[in-house]
mmCIF file of C-alpha atoms in Angstrom:
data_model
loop_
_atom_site.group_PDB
_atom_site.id
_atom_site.type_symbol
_atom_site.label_atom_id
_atom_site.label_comp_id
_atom_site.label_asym_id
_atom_site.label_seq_id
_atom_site.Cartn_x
_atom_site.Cartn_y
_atom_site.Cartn_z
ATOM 1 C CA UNK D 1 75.975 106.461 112.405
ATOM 2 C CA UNK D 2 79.317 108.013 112.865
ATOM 3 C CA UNK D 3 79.946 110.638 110.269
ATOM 4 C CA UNK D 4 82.896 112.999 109.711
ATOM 5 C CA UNK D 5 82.965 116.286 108.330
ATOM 6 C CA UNK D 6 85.387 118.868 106.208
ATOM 7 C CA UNK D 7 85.123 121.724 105.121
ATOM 8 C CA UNK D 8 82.489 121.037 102.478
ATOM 9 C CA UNK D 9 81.663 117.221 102.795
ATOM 10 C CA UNK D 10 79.941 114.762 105.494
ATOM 11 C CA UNK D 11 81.280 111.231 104.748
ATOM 12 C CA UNK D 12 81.539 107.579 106.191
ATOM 13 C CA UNK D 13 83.719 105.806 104.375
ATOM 14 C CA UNK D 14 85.483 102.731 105.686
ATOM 15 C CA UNK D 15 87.787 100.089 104.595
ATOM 16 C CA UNK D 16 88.991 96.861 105.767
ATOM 17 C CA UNK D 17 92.645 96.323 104.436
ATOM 18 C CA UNK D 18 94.872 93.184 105.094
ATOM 19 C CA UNK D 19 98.328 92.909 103.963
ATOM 20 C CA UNK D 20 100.882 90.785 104.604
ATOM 21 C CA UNK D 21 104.348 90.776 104.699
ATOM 22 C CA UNK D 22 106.815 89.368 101.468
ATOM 23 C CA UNK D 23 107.104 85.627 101.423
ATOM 24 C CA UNK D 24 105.141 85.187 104.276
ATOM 25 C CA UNK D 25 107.965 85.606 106.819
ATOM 26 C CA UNK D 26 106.540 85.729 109.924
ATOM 27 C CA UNK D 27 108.686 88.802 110.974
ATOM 28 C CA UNK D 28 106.650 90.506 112.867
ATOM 29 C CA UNK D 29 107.008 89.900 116.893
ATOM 30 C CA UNK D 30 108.352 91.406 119.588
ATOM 31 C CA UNK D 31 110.226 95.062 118.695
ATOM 32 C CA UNK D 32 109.102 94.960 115.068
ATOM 33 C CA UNK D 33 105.282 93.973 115.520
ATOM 34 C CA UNK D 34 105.637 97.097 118.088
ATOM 35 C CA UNK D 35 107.474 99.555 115.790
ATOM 36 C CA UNK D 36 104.931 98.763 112.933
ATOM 37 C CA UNK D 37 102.221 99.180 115.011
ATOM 38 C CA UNK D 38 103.380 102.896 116.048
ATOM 39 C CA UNK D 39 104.230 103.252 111.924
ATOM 40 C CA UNK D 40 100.797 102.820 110.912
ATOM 41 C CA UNK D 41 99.108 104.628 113.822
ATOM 42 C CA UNK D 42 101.572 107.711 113.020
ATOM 43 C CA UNK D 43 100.607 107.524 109.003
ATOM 44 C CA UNK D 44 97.066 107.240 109.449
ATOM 45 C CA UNK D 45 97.228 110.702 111.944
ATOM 46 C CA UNK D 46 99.135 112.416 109.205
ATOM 47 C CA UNK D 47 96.197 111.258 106.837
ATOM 48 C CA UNK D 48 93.697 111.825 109.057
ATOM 49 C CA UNK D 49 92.593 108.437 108.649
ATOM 50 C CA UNK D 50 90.986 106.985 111.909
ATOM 51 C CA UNK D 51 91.864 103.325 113.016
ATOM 52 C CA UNK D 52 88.642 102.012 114.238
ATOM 53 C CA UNK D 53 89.890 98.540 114.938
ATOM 54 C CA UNK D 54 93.275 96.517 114.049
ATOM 55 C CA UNK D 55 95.845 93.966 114.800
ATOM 56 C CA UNK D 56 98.872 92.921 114.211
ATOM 57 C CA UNK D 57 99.647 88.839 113.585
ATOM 58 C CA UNK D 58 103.163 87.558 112.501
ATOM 59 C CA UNK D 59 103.209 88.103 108.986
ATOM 60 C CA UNK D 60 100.105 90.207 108.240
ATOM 61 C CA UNK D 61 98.088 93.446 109.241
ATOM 62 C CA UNK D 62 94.667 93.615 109.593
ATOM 63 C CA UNK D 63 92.752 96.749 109.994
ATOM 64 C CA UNK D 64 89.448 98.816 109.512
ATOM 65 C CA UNK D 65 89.823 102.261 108.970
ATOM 66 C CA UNK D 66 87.476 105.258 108.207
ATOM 67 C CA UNK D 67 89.052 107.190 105.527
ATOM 68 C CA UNK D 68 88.663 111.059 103.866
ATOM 69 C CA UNK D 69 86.955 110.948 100.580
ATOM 70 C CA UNK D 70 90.246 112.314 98.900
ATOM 71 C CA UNK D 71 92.100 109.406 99.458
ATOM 72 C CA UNK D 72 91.591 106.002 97.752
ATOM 73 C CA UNK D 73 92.234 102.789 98.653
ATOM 74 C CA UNK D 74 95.185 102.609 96.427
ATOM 75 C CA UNK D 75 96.995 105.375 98.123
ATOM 76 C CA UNK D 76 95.542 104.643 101.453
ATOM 77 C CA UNK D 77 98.205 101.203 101.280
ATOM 78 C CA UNK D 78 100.558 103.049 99.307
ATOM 79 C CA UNK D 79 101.493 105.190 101.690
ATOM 80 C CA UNK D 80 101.132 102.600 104.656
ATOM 81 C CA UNK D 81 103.154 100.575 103.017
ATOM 82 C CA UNK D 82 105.920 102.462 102.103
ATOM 83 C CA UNK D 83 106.506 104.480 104.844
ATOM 84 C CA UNK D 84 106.760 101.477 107.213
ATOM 85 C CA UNK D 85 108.954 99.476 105.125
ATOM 86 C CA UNK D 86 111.543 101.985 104.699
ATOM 87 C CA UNK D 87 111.359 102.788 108.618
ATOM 88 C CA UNK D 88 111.527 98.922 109.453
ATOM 89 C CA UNK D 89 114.501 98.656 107.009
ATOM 90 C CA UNK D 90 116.580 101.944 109.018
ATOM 91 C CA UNK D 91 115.703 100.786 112.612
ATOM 92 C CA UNK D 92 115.830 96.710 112.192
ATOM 93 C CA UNK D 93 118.973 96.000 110.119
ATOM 94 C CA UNK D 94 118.556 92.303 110.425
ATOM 95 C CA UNK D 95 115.582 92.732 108.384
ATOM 96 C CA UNK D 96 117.284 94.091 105.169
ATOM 97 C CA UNK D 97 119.557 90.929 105.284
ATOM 98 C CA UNK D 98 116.249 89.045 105.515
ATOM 99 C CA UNK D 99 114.504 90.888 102.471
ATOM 100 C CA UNK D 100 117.789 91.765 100.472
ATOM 101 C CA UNK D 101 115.665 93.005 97.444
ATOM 102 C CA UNK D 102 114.199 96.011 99.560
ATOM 103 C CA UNK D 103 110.595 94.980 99.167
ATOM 104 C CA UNK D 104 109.431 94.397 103.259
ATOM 105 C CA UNK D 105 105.629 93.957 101.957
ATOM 106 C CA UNK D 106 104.283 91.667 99.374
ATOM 107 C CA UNK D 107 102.896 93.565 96.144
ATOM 108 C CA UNK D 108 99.235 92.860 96.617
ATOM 109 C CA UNK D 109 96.701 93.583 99.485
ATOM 110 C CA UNK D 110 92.817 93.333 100.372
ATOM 111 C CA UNK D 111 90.355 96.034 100.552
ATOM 112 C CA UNK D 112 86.665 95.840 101.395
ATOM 113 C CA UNK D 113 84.329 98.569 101.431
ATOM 114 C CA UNK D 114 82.594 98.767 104.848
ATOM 115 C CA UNK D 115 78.569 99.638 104.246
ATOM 116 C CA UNK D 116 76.629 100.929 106.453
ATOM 117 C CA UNK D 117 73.445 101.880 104.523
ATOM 118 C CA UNK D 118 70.863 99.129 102.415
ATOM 119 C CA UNK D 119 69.523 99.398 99.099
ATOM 120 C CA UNK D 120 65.652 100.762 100.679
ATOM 121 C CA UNK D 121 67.147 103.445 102.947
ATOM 122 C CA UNK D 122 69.158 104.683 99.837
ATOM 123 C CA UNK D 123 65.669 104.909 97.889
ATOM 124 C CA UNK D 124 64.199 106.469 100.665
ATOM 125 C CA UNK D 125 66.279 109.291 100.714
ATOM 126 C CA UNK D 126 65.804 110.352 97.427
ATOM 127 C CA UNK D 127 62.054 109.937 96.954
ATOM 128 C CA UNK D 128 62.338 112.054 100.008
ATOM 129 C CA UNK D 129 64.800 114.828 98.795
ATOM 130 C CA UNK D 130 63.739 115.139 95.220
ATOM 131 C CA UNK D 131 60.970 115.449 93.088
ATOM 132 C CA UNK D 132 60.565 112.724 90.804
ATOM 133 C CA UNK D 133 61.407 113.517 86.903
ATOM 134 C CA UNK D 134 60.736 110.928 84.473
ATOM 135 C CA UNK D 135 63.076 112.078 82.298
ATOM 136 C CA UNK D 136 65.650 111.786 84.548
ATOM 137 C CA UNK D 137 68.682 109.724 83.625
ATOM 138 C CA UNK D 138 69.422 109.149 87.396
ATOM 139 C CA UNK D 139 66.162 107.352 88.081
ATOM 140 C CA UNK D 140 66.270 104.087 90.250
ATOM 141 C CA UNK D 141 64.280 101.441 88.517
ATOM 142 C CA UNK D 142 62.536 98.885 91.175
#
């Protein structure tokens, strides 16, 4: 497994987001598809978040990140979002005539949670790391 560190945390988390663009238009080819693609790479350095794989089709994004553990989903395409839509709209004025109400990027998007551990390896790890309490609130019931 490929974990990260900070200061005070070990983590692997990963998400799958797909997003696509508003109406469908399939806007993104040639200059644009290669502008966005620099967009997102440059947010997700700023963010530290790490593109593991990704791809760019002609209305919609695709790609699987691995993430900090301060930043949720919701942010994660928040920022993604809106920091390529505004630089699309200021390099590629054809595209503001296009999407006239300012919105590049429909409202909704989809995130999956990327797991890399089971259920019995889970288990495993605490019956290893802790004494068992039966009073314990915390206690995984088989």
């Amino acid at each position: 497994m490929d974990y990260r560190y900070g200061s005070h945390t070990v983590f692997q988390i990963e998400y799958h987001f797909v997003w696509v663009t508003k109406y469908r238009y399939k806007v993104l080819i040639g200059e644009v598809a290669t502008r966005v693609r620099e967009l997102v790479r440059q947010t997700c350095e700023t963010f530290e978040i790490r593109i593991l794989k990704g791809g760019v089709s002609k209305d919609h994004i695709r790609i699987l990140v691995s993430s900090p553990p301060i930043l949720t989903p919701s942010e994660i395409m928040r920022k993604l979002k809106g920091r390529t839509a505004s630089k699309l709209f200021e390099e590629f004025p054809h595209l503001k005539k296009r999407y006239w109400g300012q919105h590049f990027w429909s409202r909704g998007y989809f995130c999956a949670t990327v797991g890399q551990l089971t259920d019995e390896m889970i288990k495993a790890s605490l019956e290893h790391h802790f004494e068992p309490n039966p009073d314990d609130n915390f206690r995984m019931d088989d």
